[in-house]
mmCIF file with all atom_site columns, C-alpha atoms in Angstrom:
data_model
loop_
_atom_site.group_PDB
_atom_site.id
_atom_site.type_symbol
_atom_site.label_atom_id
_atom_site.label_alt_id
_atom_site.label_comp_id
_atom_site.label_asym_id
_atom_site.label_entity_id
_atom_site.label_seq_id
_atom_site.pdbx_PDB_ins_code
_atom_site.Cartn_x
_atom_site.Cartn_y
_atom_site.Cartn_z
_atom_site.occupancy
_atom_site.B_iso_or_equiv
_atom_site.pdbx_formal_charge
_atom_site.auth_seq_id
_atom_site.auth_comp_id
_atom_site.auth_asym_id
_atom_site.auth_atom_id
_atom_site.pdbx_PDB_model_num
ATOM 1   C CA . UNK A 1 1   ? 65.768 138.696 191.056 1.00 0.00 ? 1   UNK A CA 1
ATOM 2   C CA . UNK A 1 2   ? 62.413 139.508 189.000 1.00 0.00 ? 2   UNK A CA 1
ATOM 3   C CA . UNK A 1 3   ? 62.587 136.174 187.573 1.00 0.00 ? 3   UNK A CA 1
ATOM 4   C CA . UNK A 1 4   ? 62.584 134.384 190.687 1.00 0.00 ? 4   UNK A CA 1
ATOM 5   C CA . UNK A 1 5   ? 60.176 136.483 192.339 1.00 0.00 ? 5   UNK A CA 1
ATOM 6   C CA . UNK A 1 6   ? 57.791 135.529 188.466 1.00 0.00 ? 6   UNK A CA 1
ATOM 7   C CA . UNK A 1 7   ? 58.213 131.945 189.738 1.00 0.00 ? 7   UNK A CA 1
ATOM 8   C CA . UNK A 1 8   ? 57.531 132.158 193.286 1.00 0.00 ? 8   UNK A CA 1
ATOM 9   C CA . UNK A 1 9   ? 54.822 134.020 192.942 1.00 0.00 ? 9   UNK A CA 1
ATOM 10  C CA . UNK A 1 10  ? 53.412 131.463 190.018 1.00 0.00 ? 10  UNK A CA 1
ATOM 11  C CA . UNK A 1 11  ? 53.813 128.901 192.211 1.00 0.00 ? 11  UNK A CA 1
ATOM 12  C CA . UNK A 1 12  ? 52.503 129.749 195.687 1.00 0.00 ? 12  UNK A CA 1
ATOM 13  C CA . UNK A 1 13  ? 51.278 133.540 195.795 1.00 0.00 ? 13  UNK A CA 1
ATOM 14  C CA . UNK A 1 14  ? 49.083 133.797 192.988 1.00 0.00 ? 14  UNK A CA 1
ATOM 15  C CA . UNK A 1 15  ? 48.638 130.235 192.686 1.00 0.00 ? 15  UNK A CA 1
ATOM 16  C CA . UNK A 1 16  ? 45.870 128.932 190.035 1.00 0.00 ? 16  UNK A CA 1
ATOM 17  C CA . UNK A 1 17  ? 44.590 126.437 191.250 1.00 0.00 ? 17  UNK A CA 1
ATOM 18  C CA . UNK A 1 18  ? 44.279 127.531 195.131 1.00 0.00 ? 18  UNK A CA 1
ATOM 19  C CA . UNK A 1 19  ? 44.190 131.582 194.873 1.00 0.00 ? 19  UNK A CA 1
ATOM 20  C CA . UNK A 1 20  ? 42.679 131.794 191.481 1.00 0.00 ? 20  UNK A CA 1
ATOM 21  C CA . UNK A 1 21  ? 40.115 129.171 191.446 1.00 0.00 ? 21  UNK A CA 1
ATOM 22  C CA . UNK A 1 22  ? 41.306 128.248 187.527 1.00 0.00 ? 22  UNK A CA 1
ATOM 23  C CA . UNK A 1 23  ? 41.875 125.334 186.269 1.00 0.00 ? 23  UNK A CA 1
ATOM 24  C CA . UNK A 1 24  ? 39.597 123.578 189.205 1.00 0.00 ? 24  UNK A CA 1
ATOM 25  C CA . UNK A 1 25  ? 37.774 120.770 186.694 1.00 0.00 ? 25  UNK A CA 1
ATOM 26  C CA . UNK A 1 26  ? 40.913 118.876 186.164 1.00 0.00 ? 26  UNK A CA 1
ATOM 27  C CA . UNK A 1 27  ? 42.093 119.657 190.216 1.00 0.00 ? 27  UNK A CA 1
ATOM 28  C CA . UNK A 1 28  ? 38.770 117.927 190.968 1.00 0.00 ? 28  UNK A CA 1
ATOM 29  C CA . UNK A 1 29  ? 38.590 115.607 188.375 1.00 0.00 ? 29  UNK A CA 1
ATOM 30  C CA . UNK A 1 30  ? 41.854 114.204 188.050 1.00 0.00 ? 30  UNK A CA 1
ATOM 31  C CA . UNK A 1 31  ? 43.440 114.237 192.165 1.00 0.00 ? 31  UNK A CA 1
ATOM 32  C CA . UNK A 1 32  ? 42.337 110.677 193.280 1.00 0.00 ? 32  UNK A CA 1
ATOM 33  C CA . UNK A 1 33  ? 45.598 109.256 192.764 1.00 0.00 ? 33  UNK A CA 1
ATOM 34  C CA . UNK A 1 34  ? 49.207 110.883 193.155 1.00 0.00 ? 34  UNK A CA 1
ATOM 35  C CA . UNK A 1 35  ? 50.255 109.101 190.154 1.00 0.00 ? 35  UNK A CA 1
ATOM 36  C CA . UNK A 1 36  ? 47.600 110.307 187.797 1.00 0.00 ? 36  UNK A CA 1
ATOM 37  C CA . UNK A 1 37  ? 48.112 113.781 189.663 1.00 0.00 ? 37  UNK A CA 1
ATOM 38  C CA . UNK A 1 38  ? 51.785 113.971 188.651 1.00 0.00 ? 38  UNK A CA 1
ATOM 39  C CA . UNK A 1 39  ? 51.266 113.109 185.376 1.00 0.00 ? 39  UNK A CA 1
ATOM 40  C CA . UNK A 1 40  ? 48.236 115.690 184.604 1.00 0.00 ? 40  UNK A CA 1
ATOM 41  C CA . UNK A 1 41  ? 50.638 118.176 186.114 1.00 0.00 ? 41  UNK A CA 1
ATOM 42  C CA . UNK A 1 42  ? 53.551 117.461 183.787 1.00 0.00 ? 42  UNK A CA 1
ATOM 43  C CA . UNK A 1 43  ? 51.165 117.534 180.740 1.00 0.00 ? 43  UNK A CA 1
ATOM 44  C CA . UNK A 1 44  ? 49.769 120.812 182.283 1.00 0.00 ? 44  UNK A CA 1
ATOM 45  C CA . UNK A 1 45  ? 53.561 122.181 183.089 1.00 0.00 ? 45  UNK A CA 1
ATOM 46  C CA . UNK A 1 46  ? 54.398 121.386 179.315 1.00 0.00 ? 46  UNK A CA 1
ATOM 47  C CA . UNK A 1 47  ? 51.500 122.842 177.473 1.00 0.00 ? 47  UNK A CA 1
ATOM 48  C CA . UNK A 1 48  ? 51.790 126.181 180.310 1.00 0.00 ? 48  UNK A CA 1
ATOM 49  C CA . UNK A 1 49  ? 55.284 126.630 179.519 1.00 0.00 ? 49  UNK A CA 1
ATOM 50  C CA . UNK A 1 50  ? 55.699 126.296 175.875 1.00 0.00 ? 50  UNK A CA 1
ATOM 51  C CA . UNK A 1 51  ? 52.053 127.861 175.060 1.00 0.00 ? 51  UNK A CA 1
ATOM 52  C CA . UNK A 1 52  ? 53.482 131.085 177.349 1.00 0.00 ? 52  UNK A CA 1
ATOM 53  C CA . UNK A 1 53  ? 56.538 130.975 174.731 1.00 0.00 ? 53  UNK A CA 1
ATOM 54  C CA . UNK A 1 54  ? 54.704 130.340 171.565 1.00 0.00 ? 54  UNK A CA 1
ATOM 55  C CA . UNK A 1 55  ? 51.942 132.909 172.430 1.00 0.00 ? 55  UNK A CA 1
ATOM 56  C CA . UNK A 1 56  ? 54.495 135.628 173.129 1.00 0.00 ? 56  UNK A CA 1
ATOM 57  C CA . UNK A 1 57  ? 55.723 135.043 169.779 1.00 0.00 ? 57  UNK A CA 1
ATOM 58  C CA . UNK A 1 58  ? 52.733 135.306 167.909 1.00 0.00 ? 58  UNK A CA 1
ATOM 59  C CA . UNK A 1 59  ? 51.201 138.269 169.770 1.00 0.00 ? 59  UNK A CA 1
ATOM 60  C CA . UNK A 1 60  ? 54.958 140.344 169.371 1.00 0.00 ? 60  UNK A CA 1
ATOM 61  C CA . UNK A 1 61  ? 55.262 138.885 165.850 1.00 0.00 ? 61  UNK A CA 1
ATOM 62  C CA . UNK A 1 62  ? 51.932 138.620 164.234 1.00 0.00 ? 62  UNK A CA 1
ATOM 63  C CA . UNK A 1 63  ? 48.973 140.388 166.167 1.00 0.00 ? 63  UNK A CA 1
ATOM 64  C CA . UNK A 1 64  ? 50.615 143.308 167.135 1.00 0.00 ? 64  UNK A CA 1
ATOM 65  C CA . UNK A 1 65  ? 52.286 144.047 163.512 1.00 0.00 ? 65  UNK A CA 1
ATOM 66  C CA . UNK A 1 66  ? 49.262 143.323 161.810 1.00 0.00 ? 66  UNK A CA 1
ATOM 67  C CA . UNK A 1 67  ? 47.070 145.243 164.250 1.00 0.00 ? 67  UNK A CA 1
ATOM 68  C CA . UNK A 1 68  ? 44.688 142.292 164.215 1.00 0.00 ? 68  UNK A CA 1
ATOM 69  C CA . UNK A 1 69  ? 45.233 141.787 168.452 1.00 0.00 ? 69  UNK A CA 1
ATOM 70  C CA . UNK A 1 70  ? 41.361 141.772 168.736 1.00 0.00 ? 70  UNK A CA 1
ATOM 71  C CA . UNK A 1 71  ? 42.038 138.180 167.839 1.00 0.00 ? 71  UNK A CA 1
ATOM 72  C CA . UNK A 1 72  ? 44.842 137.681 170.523 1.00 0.00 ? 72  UNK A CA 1
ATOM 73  C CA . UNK A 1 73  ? 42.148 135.019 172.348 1.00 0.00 ? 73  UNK A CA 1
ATOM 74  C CA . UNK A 1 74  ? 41.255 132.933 169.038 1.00 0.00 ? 74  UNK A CA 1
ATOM 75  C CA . UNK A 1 75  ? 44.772 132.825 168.347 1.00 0.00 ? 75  UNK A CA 1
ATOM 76  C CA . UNK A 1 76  ? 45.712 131.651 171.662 1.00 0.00 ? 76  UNK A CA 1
ATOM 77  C CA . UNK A 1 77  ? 43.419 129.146 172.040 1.00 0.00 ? 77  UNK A CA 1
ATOM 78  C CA . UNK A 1 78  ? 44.481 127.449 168.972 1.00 0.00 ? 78  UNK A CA 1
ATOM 79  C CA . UNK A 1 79  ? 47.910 127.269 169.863 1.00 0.00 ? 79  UNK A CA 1
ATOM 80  C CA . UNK A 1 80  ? 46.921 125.884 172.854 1.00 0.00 ? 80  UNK A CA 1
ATOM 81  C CA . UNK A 1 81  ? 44.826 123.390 170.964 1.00 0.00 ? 81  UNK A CA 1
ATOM 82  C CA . UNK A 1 82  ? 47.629 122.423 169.030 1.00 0.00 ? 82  UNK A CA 1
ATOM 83  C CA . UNK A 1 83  ? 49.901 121.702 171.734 1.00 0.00 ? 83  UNK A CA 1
ATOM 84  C CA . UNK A 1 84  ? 47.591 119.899 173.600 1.00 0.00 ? 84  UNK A CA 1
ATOM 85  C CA . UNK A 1 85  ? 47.341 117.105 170.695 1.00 0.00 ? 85  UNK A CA 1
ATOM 86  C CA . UNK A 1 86  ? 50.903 117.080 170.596 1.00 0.00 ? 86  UNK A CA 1
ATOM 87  C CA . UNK A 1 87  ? 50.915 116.398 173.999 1.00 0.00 ? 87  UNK A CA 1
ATOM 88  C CA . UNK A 1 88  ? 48.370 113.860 174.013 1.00 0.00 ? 88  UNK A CA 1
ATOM 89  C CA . UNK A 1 89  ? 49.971 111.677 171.274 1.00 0.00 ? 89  UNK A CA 1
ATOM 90  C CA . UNK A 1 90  ? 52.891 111.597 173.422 1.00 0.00 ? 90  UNK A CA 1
ATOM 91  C CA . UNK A 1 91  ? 51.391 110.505 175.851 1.00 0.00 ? 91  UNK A CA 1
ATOM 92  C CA . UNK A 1 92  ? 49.341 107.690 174.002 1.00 0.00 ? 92  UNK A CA 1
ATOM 93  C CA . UNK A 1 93  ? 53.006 106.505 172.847 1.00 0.00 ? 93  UNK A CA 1
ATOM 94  C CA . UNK A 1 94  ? 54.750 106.224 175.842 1.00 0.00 ? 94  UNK A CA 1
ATOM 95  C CA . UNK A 1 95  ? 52.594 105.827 178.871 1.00 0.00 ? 95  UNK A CA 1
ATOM 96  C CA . UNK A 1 96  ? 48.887 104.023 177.530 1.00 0.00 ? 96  UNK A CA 1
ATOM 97  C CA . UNK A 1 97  ? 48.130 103.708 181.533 1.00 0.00 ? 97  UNK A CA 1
ATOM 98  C CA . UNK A 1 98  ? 48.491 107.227 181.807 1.00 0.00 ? 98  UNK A CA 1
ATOM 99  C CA . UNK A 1 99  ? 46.816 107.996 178.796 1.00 0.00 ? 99  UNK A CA 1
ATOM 100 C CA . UNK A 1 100 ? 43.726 106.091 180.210 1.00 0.00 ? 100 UNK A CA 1
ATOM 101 C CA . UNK A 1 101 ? 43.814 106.932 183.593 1.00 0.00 ? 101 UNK A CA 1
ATOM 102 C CA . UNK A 1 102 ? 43.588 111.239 182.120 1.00 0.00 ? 102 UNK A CA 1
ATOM 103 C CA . UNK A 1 103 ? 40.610 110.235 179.996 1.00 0.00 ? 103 UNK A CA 1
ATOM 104 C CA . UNK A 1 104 ? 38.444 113.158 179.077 1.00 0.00 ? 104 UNK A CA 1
ATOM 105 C CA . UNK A 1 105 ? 40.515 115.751 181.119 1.00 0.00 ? 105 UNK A CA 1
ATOM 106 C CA . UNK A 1 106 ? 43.623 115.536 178.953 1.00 0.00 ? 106 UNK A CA 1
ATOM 107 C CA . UNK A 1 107 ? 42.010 117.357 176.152 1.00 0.00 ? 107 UNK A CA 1
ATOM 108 C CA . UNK A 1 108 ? 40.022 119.119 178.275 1.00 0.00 ? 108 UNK A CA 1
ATOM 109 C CA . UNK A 1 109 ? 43.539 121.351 179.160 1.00 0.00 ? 109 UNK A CA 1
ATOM 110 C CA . UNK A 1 110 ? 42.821 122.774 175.965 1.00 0.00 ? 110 UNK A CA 1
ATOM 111 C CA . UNK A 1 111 ? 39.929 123.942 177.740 1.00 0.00 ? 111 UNK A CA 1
ATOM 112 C CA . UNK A 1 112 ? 41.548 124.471 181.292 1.00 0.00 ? 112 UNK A CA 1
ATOM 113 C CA . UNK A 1 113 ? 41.301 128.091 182.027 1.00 0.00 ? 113 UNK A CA 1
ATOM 114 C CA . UNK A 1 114 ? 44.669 128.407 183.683 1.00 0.00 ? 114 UNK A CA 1
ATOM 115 C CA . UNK A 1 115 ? 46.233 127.768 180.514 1.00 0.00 ? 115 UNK A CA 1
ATOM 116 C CA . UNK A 1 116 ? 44.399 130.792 179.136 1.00 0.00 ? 116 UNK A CA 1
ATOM 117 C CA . UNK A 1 117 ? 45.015 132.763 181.643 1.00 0.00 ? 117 UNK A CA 1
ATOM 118 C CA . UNK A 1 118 ? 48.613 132.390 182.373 1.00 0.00 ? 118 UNK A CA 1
ATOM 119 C CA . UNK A 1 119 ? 49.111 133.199 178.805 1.00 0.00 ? 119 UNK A CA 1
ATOM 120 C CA . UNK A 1 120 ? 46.633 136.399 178.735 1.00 0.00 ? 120 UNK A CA 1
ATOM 121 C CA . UNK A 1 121 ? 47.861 137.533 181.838 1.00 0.00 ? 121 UNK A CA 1
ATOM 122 C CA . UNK A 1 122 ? 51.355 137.219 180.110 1.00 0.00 ? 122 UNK A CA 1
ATOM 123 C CA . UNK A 1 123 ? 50.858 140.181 178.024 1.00 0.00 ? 123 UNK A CA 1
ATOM 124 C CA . UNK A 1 124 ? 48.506 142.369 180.358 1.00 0.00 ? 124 UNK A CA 1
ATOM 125 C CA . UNK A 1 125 ? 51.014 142.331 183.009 1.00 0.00 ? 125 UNK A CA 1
ATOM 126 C CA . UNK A 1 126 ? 53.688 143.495 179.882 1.00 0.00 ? 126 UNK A CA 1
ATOM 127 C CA . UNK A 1 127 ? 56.195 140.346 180.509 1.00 0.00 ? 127 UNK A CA 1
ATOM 128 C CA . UNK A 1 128 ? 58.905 140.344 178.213 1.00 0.00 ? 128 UNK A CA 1
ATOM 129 C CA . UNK A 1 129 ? 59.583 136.635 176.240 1.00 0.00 ? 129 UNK A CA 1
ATOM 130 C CA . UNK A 1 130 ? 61.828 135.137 179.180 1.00 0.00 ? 130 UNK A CA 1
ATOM 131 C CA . UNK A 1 131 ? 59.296 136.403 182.065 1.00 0.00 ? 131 UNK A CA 1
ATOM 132 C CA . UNK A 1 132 ? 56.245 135.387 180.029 1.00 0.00 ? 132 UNK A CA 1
ATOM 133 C CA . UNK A 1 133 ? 57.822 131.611 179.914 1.00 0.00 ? 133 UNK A CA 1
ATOM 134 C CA . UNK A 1 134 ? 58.707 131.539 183.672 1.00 0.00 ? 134 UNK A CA 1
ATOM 135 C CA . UNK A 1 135 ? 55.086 132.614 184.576 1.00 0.00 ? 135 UNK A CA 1
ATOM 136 C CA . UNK A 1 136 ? 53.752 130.078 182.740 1.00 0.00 ? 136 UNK A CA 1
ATOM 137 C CA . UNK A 1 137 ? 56.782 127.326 184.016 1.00 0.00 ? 137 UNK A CA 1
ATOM 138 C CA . UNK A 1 138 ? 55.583 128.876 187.959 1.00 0.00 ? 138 UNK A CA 1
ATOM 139 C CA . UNK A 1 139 ? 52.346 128.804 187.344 1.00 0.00 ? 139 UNK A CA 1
ATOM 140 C CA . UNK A 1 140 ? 51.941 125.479 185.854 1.00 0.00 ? 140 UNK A CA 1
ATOM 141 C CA . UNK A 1 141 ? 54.597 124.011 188.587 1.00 0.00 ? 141 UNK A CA 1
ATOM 142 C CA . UNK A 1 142 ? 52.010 125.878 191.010 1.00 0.00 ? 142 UNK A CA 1
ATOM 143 C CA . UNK A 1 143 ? 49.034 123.817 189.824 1.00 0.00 ? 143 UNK A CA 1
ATOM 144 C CA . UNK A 1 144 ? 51.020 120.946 189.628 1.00 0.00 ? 144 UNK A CA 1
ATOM 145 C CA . UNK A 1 145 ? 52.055 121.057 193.682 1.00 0.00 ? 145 UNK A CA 1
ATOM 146 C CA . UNK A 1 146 ? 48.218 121.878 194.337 1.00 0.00 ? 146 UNK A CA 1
ATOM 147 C CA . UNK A 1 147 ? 47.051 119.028 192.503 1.00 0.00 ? 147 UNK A CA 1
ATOM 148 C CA . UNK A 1 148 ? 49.597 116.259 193.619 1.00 0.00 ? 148 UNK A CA 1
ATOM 149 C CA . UNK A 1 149 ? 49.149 117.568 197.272 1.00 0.00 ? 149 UNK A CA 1
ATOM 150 C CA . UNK A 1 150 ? 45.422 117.594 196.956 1.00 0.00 ? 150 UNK A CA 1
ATOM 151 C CA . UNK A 1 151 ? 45.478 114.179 195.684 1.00 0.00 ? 151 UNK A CA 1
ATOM 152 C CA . UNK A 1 152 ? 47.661 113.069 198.401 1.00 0.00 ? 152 UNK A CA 1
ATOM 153 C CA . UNK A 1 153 ? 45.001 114.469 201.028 1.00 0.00 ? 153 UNK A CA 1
ATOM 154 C CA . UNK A 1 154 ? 42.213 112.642 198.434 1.00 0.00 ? 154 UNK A CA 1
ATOM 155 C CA . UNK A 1 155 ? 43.906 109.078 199.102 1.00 0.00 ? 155 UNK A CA 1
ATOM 156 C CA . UNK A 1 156 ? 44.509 109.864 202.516 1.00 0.00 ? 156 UNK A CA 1
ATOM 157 C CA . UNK A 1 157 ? 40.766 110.611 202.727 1.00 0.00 ? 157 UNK A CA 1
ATOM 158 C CA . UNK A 1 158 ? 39.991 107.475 200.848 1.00 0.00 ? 158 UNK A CA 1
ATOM 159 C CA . UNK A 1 159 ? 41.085 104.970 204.040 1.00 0.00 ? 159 UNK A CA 1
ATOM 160 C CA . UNK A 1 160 ? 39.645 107.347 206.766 1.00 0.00 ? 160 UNK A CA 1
ATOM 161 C CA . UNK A 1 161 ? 36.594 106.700 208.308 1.00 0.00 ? 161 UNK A CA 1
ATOM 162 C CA . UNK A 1 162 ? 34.434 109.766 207.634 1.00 0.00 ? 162 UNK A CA 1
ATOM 163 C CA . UNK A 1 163 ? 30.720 109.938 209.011 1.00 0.00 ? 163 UNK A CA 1
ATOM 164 C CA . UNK A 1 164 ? 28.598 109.127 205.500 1.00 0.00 ? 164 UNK A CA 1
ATOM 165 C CA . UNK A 1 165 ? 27.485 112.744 204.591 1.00 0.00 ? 165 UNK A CA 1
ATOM 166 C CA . UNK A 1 166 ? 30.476 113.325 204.087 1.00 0.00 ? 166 UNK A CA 1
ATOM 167 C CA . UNK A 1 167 ? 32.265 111.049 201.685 1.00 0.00 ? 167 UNK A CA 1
ATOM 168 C CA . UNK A 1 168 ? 32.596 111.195 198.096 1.00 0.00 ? 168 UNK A CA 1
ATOM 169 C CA . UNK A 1 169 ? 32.420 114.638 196.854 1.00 0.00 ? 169 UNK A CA 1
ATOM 170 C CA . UNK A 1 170 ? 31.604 116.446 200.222 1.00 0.00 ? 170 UNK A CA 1
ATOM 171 C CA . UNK A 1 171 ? 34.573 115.798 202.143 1.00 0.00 ? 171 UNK A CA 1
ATOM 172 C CA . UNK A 1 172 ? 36.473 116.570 198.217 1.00 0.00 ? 172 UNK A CA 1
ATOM 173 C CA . UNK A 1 173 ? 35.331 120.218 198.545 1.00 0.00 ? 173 UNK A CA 1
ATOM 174 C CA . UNK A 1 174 ? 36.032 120.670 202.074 1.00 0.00 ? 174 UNK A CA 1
ATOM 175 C CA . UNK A 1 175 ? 39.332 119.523 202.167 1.00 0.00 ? 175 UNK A CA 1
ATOM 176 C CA . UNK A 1 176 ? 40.206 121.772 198.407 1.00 0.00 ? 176 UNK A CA 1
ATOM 177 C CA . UNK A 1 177 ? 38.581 124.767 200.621 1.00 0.00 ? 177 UNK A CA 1
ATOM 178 C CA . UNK A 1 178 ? 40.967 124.067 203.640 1.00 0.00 ? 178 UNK A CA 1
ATOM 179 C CA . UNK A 1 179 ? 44.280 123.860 201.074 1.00 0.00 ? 179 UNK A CA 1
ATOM 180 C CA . UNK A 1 180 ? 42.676 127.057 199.880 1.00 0.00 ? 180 UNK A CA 1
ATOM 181 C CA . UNK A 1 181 ? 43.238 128.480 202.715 1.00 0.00 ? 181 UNK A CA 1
ATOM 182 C CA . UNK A 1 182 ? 46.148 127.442 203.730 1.00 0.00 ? 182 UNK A CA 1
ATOM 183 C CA . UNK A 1 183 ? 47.663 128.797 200.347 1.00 0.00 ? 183 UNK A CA 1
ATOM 184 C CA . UNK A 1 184 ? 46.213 132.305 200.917 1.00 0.00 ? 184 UNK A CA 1
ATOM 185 C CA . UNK A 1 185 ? 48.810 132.474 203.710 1.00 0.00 ? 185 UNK A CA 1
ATOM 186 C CA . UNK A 1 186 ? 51.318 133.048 201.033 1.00 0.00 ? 186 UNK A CA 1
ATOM 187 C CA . UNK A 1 187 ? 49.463 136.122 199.899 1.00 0.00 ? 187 UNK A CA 1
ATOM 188 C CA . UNK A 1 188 ? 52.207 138.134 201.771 1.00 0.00 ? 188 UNK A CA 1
ATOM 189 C CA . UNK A 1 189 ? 55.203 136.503 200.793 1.00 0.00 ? 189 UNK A CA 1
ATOM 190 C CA . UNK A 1 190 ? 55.937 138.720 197.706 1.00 0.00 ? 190 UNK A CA 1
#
């Protein structure tokens, strides 16, 4: 039951993206198009759940025993880094489209503060190795439905007719403020 209530929570309570405010440069940058979206959000889902499982490992395994966890956010980071190229050559390989349509914001999740955090807040909240992984699986599935619904409402915006103060970027930050809201109505859910 814990578990489930990790990954509900991850995904619509404490939501990055939309109750957090993390992770917002590649929510802004990268939610034109669905497609693009999804595919940010399965990099993002990848690099969240695996970096929650690697990090977990190395803070049990090699920080803690050493008593070197002063270094817990260097350490993290570079795992992050790591799996971030792995990630991006992948990507390169099997979808080039993709791989040009992420640009600069597929390294950037090296970056991306959500990753960080999920896998910080991972050992502050004292998750164990299989609640550590579904956090980060939640959370990153959380950022994924916030950025593939946001760039649903960004397309949608794209063919209305919206008075010319407000397109572009304007109506962008209105309409991430409304889904913003909209998500804090999950706030009591769990």
């Amino acid at each position: 039951m814990k578990i489930l209530l990790i990954l509900l929570s991850g995904i619509l309570v404490n939501n990055f993206v939309m109750s957090k405010f993390y992770g917002t440069c590649p929510f802004l940058g990268v939610s034109k198009k669905v497609s693009t979206a999804a595919g940010m959000g399965i990099a993002v889902t990848f690099v969240m759940g695996v970096a929650s499982l690697v990090t977990y490992l190395v803070q049990k395994y090699i920080l803690e025993p050493l008593n070197i966890t002063y270094l817990q956010t260097i350490a993290f980071i570079l795992v992050i880094a790591v799996l971030v190229q792995l990630v991006e050559m992948v990507i390169n390989k099997v979808s080039p489209s993709l791989y040009k349509a992420l640009g600069v914001y597929l390294p950037l999740i090296t970056t991306n503060c959500a990753v960080l955090g999920v896998t910080i807040l991972n050992m502050t909240e004292g998750y164990n190795l299989i609640e550590s992984v579904v956090n980060g699986v939640g959370s990153a599935l959380g950022f994924m439905l916030a950025i593939v619904l946001f760039a649903g409402v960004r397309e949608r915006l794209e063919s209305s007719k919206i008075p010319k103060c407000f397109q572009g970027f304007p109506s962008t930050l209105i309409a991430a403020g409304l889904m913003a809201i909209a998500f804090l109505g999950f706030q009591g859910l769990i």
